[in-house]
mmCIF file of C-alpha atoms and ligand atoms in Angstrom:
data_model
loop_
_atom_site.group_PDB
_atom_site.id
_atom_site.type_symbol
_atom_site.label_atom_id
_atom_site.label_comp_id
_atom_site.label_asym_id
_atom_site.label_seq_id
_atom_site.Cartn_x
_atom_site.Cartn_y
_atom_site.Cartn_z
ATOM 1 C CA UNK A 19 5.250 -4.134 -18.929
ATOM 2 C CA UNK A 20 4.405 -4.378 -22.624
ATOM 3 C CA UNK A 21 2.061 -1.040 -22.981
ATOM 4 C CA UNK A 22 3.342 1.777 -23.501
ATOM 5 C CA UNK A 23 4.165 3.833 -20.276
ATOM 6 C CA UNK A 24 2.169 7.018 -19.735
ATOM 7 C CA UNK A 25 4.736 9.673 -19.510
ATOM 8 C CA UNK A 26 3.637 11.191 -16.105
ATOM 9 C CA UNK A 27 4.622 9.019 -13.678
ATOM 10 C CA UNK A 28 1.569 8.105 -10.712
ATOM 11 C CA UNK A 29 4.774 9.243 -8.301
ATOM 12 C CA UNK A 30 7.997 10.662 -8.763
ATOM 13 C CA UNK A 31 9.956 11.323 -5.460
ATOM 14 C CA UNK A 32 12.438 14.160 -6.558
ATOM 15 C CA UNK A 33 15.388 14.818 -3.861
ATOM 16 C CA UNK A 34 12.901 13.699 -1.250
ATOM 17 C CA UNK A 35 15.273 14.015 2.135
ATOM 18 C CA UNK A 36 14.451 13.405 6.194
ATOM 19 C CA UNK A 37 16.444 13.572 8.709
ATOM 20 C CA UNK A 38 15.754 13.587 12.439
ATOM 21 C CA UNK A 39 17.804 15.947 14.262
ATOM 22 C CA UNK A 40 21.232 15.290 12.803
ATOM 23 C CA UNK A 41 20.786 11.690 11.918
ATOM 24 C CA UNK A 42 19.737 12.249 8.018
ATOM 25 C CA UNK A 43 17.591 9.407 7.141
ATOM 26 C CA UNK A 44 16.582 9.350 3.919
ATOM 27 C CA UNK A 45 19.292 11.083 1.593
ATOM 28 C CA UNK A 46 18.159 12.678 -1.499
ATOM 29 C CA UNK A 47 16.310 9.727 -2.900
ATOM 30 C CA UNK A 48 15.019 10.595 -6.668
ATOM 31 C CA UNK A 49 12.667 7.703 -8.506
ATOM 32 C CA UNK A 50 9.265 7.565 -10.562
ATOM 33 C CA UNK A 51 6.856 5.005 -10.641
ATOM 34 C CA UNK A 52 4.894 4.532 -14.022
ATOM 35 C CA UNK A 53 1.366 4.030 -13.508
ATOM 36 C CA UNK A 54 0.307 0.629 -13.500
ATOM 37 C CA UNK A 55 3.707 -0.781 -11.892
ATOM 38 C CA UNK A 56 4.157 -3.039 -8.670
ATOM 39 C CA UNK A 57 6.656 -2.100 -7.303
ATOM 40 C CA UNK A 58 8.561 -3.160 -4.154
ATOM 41 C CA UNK A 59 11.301 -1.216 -2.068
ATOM 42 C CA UNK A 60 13.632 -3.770 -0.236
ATOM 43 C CA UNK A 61 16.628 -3.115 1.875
ATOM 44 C CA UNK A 62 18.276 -4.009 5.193
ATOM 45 C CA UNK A 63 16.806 -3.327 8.752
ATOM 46 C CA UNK A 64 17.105 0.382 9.504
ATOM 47 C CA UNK A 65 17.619 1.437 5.882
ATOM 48 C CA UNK A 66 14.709 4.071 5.733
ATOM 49 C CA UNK A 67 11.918 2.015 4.148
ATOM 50 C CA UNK A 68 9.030 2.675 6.303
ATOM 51 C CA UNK A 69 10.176 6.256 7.008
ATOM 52 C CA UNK A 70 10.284 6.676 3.048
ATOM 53 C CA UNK A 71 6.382 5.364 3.214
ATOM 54 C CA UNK A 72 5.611 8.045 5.841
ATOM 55 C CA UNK A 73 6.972 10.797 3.664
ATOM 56 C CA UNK A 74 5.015 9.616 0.816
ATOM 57 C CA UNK A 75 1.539 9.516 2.451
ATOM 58 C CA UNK A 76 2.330 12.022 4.302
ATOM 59 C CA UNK A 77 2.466 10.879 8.181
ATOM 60 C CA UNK A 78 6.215 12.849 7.590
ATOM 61 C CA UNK A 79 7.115 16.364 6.477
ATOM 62 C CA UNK A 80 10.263 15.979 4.645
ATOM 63 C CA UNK A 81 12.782 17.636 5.271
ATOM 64 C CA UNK A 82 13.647 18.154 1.548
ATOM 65 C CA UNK A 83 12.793 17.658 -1.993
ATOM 66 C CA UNK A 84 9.358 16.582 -3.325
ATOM 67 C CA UNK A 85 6.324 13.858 -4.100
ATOM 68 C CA UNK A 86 4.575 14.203 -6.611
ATOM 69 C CA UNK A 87 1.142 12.160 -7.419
ATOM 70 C CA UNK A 88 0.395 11.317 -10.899
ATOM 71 C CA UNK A 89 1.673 14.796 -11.670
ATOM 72 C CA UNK A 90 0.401 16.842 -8.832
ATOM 73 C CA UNK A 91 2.648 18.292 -5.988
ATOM 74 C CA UNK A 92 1.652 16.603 -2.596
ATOM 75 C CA UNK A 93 4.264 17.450 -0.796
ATOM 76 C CA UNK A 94 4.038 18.017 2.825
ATOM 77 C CA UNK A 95 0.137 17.353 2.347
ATOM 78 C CA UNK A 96 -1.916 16.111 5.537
ATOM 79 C CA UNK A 97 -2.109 11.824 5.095
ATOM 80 C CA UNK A 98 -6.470 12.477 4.583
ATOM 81 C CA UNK A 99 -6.340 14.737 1.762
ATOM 82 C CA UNK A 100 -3.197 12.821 -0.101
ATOM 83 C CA UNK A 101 -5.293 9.540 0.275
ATOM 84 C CA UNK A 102 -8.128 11.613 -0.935
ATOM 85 C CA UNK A 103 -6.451 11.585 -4.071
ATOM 86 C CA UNK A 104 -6.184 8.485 -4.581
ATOM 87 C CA UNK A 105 -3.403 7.101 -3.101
ATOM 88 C CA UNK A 106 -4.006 5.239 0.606
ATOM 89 C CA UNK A 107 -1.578 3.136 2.914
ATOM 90 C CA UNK A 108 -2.365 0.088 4.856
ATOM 91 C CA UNK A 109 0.023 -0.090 7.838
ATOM 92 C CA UNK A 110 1.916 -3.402 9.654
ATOM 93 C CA UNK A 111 -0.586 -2.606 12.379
ATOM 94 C CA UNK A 112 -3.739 -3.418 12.297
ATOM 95 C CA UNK A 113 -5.885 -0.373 11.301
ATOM 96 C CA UNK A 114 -9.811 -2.216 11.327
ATOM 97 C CA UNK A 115 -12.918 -1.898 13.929
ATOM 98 C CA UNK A 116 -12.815 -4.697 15.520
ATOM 99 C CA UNK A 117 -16.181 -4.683 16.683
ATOM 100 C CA UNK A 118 -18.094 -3.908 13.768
ATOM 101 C CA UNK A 119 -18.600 -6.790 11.094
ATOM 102 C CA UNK A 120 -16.850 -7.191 7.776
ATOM 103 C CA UNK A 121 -19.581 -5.460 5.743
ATOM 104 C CA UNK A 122 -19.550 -2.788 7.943
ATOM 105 C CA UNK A 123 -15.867 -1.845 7.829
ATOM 106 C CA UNK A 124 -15.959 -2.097 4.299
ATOM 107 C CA UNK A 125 -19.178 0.203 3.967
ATOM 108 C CA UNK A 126 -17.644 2.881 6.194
ATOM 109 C CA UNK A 127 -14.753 3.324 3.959
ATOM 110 C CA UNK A 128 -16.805 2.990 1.363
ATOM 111 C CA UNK A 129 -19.232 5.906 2.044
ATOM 112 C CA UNK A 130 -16.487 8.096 2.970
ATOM 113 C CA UNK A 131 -15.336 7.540 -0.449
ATOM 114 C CA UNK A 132 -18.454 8.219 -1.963
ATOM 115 C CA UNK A 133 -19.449 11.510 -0.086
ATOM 116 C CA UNK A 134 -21.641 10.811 1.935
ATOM 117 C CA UNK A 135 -21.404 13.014 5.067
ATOM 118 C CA UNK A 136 -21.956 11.346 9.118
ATOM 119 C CA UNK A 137 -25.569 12.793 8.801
ATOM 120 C CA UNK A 138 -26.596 10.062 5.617
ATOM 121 C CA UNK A 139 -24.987 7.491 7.660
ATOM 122 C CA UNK A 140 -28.006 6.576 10.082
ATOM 123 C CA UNK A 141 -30.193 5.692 6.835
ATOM 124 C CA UNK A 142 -27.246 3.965 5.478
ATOM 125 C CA UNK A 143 -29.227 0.325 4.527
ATOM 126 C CA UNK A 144 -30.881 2.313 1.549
ATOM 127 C CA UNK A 145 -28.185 3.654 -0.274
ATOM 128 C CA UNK A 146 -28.112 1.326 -2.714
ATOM 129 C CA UNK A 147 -24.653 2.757 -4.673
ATOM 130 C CA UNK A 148 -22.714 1.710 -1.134
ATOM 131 C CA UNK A 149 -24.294 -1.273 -0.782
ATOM 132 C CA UNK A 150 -23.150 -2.724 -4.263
ATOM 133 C CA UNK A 151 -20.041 -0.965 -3.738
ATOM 134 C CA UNK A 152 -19.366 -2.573 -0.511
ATOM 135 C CA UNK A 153 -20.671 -6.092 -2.175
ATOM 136 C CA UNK A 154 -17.703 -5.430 -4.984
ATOM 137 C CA UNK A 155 -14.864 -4.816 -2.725
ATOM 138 C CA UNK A 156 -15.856 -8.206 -0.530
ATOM 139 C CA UNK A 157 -16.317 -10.294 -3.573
ATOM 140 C CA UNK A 158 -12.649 -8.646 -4.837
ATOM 141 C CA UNK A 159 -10.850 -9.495 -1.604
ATOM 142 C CA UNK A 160 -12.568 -12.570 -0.861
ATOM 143 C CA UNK A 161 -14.330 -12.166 2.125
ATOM 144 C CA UNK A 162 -18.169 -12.356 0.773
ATOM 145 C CA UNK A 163 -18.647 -15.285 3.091
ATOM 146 C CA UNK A 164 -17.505 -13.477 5.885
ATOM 147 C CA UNK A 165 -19.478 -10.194 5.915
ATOM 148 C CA UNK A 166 -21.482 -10.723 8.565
ATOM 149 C CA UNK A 167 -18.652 -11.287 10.944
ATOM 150 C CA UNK A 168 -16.975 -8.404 13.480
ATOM 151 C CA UNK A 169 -13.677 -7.818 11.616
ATOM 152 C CA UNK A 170 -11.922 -8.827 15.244
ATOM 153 C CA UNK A 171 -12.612 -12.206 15.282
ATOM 154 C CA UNK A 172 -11.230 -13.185 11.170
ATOM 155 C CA UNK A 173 -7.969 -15.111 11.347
ATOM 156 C CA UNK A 174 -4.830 -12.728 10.824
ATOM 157 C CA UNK A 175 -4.448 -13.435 6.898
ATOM 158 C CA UNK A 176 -8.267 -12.185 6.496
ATOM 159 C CA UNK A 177 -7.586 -8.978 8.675
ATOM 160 C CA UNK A 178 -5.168 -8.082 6.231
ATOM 161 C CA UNK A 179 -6.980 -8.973 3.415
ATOM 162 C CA UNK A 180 -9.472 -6.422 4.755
ATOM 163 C CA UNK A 181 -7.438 -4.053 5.546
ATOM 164 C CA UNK A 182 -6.710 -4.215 1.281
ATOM 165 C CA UNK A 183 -10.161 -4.152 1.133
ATOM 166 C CA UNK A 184 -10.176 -0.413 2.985
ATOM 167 C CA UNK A 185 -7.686 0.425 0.978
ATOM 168 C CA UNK A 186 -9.273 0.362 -2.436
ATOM 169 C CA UNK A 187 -13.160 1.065 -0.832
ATOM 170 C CA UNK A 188 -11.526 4.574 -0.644
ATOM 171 C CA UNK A 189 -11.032 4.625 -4.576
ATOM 172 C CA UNK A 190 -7.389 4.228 -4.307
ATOM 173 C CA UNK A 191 -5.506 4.041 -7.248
ATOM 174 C CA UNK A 192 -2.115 4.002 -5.620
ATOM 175 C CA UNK A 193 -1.472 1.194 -3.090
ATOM 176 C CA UNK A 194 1.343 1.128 -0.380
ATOM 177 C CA UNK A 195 1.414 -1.284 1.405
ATOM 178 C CA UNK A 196 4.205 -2.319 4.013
ATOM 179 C CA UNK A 197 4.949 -5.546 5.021
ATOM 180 C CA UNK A 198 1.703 -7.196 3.997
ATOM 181 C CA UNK A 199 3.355 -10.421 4.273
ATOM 182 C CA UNK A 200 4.630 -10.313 8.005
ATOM 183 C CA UNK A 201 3.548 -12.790 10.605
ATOM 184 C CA UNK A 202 1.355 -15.057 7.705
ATOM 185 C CA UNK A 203 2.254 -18.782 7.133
ATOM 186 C CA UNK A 204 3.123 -20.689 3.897
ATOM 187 C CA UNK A 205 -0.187 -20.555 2.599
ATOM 188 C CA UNK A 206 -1.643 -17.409 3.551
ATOM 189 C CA UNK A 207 1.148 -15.957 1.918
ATOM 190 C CA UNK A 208 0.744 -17.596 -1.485
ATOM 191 C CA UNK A 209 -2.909 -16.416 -1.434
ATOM 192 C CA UNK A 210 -2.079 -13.232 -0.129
ATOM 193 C CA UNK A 211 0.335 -12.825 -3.213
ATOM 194 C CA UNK A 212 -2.827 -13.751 -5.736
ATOM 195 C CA UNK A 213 -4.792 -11.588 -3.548
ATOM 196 C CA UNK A 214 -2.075 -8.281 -4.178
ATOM 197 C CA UNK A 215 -1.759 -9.194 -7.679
ATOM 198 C CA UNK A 216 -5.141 -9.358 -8.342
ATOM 199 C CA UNK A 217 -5.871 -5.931 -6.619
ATOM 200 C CA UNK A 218 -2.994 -4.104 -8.470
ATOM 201 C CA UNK A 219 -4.007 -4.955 -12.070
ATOM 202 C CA UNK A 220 -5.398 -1.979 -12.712
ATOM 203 C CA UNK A 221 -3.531 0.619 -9.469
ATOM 204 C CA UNK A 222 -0.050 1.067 -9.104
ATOM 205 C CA UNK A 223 1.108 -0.917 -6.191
ATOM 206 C CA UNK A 224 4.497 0.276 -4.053
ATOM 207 C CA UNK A 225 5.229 -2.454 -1.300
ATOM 208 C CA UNK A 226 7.853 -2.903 1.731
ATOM 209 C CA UNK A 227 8.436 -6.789 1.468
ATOM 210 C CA UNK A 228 11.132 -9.024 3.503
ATOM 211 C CA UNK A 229 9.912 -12.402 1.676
ATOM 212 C CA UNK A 230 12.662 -12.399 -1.576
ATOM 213 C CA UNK A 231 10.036 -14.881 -2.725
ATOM 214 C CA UNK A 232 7.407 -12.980 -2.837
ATOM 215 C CA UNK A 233 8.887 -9.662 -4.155
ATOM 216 C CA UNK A 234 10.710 -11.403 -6.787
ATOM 217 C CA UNK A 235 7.142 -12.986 -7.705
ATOM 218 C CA UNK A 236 5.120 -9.960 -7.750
ATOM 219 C CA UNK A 237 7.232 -6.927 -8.289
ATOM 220 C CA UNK A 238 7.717 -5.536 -11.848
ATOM 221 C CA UNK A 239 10.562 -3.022 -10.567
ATOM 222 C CA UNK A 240 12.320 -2.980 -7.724
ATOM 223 C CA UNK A 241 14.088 -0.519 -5.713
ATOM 224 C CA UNK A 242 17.358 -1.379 -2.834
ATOM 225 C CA UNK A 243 17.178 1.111 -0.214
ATOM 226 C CA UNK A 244 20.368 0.973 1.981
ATOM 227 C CA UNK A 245 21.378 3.796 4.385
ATOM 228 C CA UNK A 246 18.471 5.972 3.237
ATOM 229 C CA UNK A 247 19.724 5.518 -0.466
ATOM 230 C CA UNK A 248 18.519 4.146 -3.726
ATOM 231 C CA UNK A 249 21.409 2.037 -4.591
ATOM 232 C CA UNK A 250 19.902 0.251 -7.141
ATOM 233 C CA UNK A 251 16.444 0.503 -9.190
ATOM 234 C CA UNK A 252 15.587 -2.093 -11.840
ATOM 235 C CA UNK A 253 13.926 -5.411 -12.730
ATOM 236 C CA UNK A 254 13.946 -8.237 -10.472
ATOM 237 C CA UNK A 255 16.569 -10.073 -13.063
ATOM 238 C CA UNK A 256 18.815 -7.107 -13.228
ATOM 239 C CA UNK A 257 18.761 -6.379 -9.633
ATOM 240 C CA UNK A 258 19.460 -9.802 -8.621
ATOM 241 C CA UNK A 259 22.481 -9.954 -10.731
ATOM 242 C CA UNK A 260 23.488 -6.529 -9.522
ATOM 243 C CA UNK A 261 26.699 -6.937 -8.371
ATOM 244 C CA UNK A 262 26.720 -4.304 -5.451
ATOM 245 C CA UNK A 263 23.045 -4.932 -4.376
ATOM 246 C CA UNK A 264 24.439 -8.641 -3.855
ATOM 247 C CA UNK A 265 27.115 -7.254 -2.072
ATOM 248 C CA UNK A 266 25.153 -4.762 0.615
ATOM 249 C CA UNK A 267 22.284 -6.319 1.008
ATOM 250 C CA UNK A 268 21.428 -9.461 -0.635
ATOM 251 C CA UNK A 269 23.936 -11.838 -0.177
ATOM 252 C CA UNK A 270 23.209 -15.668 -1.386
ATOM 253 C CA UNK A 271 19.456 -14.971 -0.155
ATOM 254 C CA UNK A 272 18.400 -15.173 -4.058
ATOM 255 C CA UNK A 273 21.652 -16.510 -5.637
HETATM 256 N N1 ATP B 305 10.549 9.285 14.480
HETATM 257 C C1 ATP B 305 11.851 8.959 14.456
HETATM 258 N N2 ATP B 305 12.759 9.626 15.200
HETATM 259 C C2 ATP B 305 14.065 9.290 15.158
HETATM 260 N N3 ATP B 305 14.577 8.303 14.411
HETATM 261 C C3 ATP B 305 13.728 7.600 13.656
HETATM 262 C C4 ATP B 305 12.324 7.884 13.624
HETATM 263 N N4 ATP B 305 11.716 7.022 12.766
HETATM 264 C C5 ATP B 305 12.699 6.232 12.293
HETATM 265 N N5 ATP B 305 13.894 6.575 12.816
HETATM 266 C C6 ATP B 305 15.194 5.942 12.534
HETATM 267 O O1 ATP B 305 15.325 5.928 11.125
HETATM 268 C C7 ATP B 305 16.027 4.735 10.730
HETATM 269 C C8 ATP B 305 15.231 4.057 9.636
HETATM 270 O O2 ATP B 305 14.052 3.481 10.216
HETATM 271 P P1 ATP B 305 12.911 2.806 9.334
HETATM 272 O O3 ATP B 305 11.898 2.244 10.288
HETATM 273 O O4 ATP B 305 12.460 3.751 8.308
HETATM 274 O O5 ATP B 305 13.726 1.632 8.645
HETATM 275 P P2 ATP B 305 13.180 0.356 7.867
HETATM 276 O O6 ATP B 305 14.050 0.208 6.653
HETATM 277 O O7 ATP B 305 11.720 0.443 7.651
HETATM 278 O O8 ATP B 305 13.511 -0.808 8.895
HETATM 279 P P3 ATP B 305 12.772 -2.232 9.155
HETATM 280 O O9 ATP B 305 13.058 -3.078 7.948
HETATM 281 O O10 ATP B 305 13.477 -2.740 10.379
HETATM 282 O O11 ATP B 305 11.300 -1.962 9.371
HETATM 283 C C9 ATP B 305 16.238 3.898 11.967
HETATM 284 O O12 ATP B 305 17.573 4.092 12.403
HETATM 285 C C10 ATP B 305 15.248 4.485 12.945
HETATM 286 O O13 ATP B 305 15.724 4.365 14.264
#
């Protein structure tokens, strides 16, 4: 990144430990992630990564150490009122209403963000400030065409895309988002990568990828998780000529 960083990071994980029963799981794992960074976590099957995202957004209690969000202790926090402050999760399940179109998944997220309580909701058509909201967030995760469609019915790549699209209706300036690639072909993969990039210009972004392509594409930073560890924390140059990270988990896969 060429600007300057801002010196609080939008998370810094200090000592940040889980372990279930004896089995520790994640083991003391300390790193900060300047504001504005995309940033993906990579590592072998079973290394912690998705149990690292549930500590973060809270679906976990650790069992040690802290998370802190742009400055601000979270730690331990219910997932609602951590992604009320700005930092939400889409998950490698599918997390839509299937029934109800686009717009309307969109505009539900959308008025949550915005305030409104359940009782607004049955005059919802006339609040104008969710209804150019909603607009926004299709137009930014290009599925304007679609909006009249129930959510169910989109092919795969589009679900996801919406799912992004709940994501950042909820004012999210932190973005985790795990796997986003799985189960998509050639092609909805590159334009899900324009689609990530575009939405993390101005959030931080922290993603679990398997696709080396990808992550070496997008990522500004990138972390190596193995056995619940940080072995390794740097650009994708540095970390693919990191000698050790070569040796326990990357093999020729990017030589
Ligand atoms: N709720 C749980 N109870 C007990 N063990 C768990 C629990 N959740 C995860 N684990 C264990 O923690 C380890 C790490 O799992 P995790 O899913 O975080 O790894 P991962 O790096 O995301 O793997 P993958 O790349 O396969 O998704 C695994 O050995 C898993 O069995």
């Amino acid at each position: 990144m060429t600007q300057p960083k801002n010196p609080v990071p939008a998370l810094r994980l200090s000592g940040l430990e889980k372990s279930f029963g004896p089995m520790k799981i994640i083991r003391g794992i300390d790193l900060d992630i300047p504001a504005g960074e995309r940033h993906a976590v990579i590592g072998p099957n079973g290394a912690g990564k998705s149990t690292l995202f549930h500590l973060i957004s809270g679906h976990y209690q650790p069992s040690g150490g802290s998370v802190r969000l742009h400055g601000d202790d979270i730690t331990g926090m219910p997932p609602q009122l951590i992604a009320r402050r700005g930092l939400s999760r889409s998950f490698q399940v599918t997390n839509l209403f299937p029934q109800l179109t686009v717009w309307e998944n969109v505009r539900c997220a959308t008025l949550w963000a915005l305030g409104y309580k359940y009782s607004f909701w049955r005059n919802v058509e006339r609040l104008a400030d969710a209804r150019q909201r909603t607009e926004e967030i299709l137009r930014e995760i290009n599925l304007i065409e679609r909006w009249n469609m129930p959510a169910g019915v989109l092919a795969y790549a589009e679900q996801r895309a919406l799912e992004i699209g709940l994501a950042i209706a909820s004012n999210a300036n932190t973005l985790l988002l795990d796997e986003p690639m799985a189960g998509m072909s050639h092609g909805e993969t590159e334009h899900m990568v324009e689609l990530i990039r575009k939405v993390s210009e101005n959030r931080t972004l922290l993603m679990i990828e398997h696709d080396m392509g990808v992550v070496f594409d997008l990522a500004d930073r990138i972390s190596v998780l193995v056995y619940g560890e940080v072995i390794a924390s740097d650009t994708p140059e540095r970390i693919k000529a990191n000698a050790s990270v070569q040796q326990a988990y990357l093999g020729t896969e990017v030589a």
